[in-house]
Short mmCIF file of C-alpha atoms and ligand atoms in Angstrom, two decimals:
data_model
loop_
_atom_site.label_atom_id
_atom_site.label_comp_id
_atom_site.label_asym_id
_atom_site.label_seq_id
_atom_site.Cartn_x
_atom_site.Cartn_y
_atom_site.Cartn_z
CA UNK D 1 0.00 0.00 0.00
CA UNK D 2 1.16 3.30 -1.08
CA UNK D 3 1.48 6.05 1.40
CA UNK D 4 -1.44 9.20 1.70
CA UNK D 5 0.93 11.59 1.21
CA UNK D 6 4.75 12.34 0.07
CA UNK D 7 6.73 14.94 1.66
CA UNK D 8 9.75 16.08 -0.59
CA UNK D 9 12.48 18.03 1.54
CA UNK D 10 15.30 19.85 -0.14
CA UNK D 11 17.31 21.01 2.43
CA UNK D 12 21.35 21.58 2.86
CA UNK D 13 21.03 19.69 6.08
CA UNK D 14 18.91 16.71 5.62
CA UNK D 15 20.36 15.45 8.43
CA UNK D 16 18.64 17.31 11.12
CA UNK D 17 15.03 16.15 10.27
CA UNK D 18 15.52 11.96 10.90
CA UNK D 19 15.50 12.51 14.61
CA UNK D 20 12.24 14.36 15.74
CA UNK D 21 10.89 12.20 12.42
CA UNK D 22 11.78 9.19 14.08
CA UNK D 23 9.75 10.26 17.55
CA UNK D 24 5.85 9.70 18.19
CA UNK D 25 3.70 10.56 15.73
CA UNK D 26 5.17 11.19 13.07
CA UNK D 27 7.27 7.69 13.54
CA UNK D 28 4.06 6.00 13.61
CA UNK D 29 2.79 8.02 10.55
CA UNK D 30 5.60 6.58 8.88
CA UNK D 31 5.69 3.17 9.69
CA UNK D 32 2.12 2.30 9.06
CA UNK D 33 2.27 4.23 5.41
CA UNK D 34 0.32 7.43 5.93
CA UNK D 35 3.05 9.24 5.27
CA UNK D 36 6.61 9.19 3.67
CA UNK D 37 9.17 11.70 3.90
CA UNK D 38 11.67 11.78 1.12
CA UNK D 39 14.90 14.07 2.40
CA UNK D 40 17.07 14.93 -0.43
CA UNK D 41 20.40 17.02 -0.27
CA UNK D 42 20.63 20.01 -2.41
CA UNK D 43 24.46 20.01 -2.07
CA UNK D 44 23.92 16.55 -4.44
CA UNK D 45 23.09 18.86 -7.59
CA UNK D 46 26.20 20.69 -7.38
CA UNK D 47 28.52 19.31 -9.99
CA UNK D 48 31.79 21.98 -9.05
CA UNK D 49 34.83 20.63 -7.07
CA UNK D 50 34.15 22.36 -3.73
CA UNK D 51 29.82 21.72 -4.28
CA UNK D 52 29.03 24.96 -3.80
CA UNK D 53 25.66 26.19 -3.04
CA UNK D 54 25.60 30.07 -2.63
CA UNK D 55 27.20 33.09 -3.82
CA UNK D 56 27.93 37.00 -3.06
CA UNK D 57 24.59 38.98 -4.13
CA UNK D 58 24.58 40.62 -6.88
CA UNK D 59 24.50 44.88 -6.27
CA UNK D 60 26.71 44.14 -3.31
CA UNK D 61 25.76 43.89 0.66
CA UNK D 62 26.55 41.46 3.34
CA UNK D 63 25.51 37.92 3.26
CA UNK D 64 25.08 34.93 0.47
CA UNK D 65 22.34 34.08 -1.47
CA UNK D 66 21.61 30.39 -2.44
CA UNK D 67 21.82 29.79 -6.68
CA UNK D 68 19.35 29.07 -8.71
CA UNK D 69 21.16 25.46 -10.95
CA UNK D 70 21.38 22.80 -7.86
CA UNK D 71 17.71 23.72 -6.36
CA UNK D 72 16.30 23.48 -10.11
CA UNK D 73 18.18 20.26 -10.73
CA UNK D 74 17.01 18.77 -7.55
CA UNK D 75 13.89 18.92 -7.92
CA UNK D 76 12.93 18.60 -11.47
CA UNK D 77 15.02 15.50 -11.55
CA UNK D 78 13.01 14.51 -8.42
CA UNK D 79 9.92 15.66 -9.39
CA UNK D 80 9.80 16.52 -12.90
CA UNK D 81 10.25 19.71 -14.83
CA UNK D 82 7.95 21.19 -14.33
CA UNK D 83 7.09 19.46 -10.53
CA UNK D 84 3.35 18.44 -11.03
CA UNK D 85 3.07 19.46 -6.88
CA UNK D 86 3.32 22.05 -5.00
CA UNK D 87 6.31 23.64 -4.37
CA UNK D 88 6.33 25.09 -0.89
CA UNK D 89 9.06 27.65 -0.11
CA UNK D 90 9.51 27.87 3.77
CA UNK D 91 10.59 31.63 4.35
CA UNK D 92 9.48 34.29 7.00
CA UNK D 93 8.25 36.08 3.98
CA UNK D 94 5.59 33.47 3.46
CA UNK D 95 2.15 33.24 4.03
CA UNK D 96 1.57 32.60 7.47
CA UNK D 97 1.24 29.06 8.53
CA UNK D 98 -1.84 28.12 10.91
CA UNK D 99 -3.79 25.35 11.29
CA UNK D 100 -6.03 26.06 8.51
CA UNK D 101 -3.00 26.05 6.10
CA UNK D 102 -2.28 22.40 7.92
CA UNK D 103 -5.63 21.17 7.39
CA UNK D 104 -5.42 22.83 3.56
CA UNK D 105 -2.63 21.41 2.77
CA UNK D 106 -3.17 17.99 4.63
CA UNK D 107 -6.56 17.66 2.46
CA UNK D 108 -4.84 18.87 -0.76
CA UNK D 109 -7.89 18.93 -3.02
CA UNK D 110 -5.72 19.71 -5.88
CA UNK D 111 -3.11 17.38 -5.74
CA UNK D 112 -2.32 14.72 -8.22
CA UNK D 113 -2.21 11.01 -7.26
CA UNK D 114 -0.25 10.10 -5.13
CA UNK D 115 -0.71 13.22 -2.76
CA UNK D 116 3.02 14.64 -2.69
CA UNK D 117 4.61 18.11 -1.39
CA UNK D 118 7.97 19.98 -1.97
CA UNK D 119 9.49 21.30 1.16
CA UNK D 120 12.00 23.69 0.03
CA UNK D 121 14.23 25.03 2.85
CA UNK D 122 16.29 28.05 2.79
CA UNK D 123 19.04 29.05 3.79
CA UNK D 124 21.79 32.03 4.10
CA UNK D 125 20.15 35.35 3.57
CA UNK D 126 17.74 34.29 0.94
CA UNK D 127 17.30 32.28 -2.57
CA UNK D 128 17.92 33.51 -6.17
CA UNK D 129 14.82 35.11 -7.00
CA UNK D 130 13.76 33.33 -9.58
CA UNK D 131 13.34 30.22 -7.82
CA UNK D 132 10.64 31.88 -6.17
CA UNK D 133 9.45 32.77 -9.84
CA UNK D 134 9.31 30.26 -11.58
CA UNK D 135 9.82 27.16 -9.45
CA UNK D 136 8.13 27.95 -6.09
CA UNK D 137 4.12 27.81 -6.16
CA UNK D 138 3.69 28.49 -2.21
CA UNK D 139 5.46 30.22 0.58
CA UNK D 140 4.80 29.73 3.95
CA UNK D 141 6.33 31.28 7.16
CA UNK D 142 5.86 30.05 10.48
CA UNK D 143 5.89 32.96 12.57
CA UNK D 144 6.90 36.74 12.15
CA UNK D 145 10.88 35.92 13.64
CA UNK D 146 13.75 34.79 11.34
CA UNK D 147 15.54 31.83 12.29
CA UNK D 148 18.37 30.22 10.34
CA UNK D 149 17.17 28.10 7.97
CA UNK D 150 14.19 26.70 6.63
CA UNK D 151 14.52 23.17 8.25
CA UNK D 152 12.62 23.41 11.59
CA UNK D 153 9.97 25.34 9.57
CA UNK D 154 9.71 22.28 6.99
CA UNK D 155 9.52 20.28 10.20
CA UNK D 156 6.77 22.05 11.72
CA UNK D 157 4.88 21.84 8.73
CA UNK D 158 4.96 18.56 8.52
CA UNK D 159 3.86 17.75 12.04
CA UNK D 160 0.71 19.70 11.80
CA UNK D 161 0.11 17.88 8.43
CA UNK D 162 0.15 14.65 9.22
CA UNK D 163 -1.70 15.82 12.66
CA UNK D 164 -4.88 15.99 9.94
CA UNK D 165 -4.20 13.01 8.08
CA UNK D 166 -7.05 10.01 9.05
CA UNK D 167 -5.27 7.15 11.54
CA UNK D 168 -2.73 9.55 12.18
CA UNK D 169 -3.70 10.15 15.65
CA UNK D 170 -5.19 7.34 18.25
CA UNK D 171 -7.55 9.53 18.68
CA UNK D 172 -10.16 9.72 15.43
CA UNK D 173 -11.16 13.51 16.52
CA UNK D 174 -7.91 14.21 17.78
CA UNK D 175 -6.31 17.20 15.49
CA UNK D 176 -10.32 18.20 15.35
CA UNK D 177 -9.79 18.79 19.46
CA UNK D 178 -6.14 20.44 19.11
CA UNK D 179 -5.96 23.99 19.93
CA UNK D 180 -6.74 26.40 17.34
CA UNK D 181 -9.14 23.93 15.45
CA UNK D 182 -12.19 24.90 16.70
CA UNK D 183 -11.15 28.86 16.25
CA UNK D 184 -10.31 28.94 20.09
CA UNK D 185 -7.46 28.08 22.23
CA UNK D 186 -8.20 24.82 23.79
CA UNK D 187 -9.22 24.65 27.98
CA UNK D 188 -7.00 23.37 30.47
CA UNK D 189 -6.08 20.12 31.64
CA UNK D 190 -5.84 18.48 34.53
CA UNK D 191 -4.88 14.52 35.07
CA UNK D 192 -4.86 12.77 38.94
CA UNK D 193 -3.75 13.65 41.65
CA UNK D 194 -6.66 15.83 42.17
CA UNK D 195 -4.97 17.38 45.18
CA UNK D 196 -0.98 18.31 44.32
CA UNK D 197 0.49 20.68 46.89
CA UNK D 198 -2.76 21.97 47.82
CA UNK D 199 -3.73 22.50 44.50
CA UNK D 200 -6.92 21.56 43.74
CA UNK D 201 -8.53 20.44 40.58
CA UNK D 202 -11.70 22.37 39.84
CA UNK D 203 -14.24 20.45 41.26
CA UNK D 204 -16.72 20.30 38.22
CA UNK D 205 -14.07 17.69 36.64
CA UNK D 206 -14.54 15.33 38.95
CA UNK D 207 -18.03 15.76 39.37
CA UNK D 208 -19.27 13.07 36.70
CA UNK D 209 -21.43 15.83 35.10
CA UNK D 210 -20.47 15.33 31.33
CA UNK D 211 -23.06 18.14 30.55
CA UNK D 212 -21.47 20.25 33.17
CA UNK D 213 -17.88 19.50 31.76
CA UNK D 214 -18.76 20.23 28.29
CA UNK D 215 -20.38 23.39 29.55
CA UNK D 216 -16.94 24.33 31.69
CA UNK D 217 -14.18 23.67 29.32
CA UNK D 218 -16.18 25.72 26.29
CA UNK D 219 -16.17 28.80 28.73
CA UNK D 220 -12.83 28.04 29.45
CA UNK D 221 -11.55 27.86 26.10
CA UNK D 222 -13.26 31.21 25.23
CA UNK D 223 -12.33 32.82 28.85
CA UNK D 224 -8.75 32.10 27.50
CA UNK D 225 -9.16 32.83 24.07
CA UNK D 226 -10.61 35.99 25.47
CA UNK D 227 -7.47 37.24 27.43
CA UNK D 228 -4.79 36.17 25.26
CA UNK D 229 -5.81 35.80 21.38
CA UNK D 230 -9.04 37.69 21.14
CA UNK D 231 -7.99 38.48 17.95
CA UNK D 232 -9.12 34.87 17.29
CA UNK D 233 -12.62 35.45 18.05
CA UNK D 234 -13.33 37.31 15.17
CA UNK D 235 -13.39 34.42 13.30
CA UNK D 236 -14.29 31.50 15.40
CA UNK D 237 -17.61 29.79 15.02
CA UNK D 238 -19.89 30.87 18.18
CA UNK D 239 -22.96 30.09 19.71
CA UNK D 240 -25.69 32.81 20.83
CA UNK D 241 -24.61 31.24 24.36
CA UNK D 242 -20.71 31.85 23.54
CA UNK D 243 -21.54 35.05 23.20
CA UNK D 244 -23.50 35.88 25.39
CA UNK D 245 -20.61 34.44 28.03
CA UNK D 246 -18.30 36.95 25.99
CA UNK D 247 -20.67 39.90 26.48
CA UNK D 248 -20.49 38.77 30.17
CA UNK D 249 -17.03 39.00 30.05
CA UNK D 250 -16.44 42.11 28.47
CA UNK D 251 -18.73 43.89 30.74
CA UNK D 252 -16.21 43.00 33.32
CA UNK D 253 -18.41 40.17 35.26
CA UNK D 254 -16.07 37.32 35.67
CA UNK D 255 -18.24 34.19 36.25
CA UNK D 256 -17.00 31.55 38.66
CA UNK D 257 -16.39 28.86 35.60
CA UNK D 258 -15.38 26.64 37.96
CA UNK D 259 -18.80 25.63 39.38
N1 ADE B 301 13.21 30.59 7.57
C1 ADE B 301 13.70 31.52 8.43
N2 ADE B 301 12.75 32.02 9.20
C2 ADE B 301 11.59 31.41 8.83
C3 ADE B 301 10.24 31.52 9.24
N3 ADE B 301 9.86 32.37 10.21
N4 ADE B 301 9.33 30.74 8.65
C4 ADE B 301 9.68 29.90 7.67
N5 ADE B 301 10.95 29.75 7.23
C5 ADE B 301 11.88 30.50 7.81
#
């Protein structure tokens, strides 16, 4: 049986995605076929004596800038020329990556059979412009920070991916539960003992009251969404009673949520 969907990496260090690939769920991913992830070495497609990958920009400055032949040879010898999938850049100019993104890519209506997605990593202080032109189809950052190289963005990617892939998780509903897919941060946790240090868990958790429970962690996941994203709530799907418990909120009466 052929795996659900093909990651393609191009990366100048391959080696740093095998270990957290080889961990949890993404290890399990692997091994039962959901997913497969191909890592291939840029470096490979350089055919000069000392392999080299970048060079001085042109109109001067500080820094190197990756060239255009090796990442064109990698992958339209890996994935034809031109690739028939998409080509995701990971840069922080991107498009931001959220869990939307993960379930839009994850679902992939446009993909060819079998599903399959480039991974492109930078590196240095950018990539020759017209591999964004004419070889790149998508660019995604992870976050509005720089960090040095594309790899643990291409690894993060991949992880809330295959989060959305069926059988990925034990859990059938699981990446339907995680935080941000309902539009709202998710509500705490607790697990036994229900005393630690004098810390109590709240007592509507261990009251048996499923209705009561349901009722509690939805206020809690807006109560928190509330004080630290509220941005979110402009988009999250809510319930005349949601907001009705926001109204509450904003008019400064805090209800006990813990009864
Ligand atoms: N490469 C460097 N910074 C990045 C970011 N924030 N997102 C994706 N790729 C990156």
């Amino acid at each position: 049986m052929s795996a659900t969907l093909h990651f393609e990496v191009f990366s100048l260090f391959p080696e740093v995605f095998e270990p957290y690939l080889q961990t949890s769920i993404l290890q399990r991913a692997r091994q039962s076929n959901l997913v497969s992830v191909a890592l291939h070495n840029i470096r490979d497609w350089t055919y000069d004596r000392h392999h080299v990958t970048d060079d001085e920009p042109y109109g001067g400055g500080g820094g190197m800038v990756m060239k255009p032949e090796p990442i064109f040879r990698a992958i339209e010898e890996c994935l034809g020329a031109p690739p028939t999938c998409p080509v995701i850049l990971l840069t922080p100019q991107g498009r931001p990556f959220n869990q939307k993104v993960a379930q839009e890519l994850a679902e992939g209506a446009s993909f060819e059979q079998p599903k399959r997605l480039a991974l492109l990593c930078g590196r240095y202080e950018g990539i020759d412009e017209r591999v964004c032109e004419h070889l790149v189809t998508d660019e995604i950052s992870i976050g509005d920070y720089v960090i040095t190289g594309g790899e643990l963005a291409a690894l993060v990617v991949i992880d809330a991916v295959t989060r959305f892939l069926p059988g990925a998780l034990g859990d059938p509903d699981g990446a339907l539960d995680d935080s941000h897919a309902s539009g709202l941060l998710e509500y705490p946790h607790y697990t036994r003992p229900a005393e630690f240090r004098g810390w109590r868990v709240p007592d509507v958790l261990l009251s048996g009251d499923h209705a009561k429970v349901a009722l509690w962690r939805r206020q809690q996941a807006l109560l928190r969404t509330y004080q630290r994203r509220p941005d979110l709530l402009i988009n999250a799907p809510l319930s005349a009673a949601d907001r009705k418990f926001l109204q509450q909120l904003d008019a400064g009466k805090w209800l006990d949520t813990t009864e």
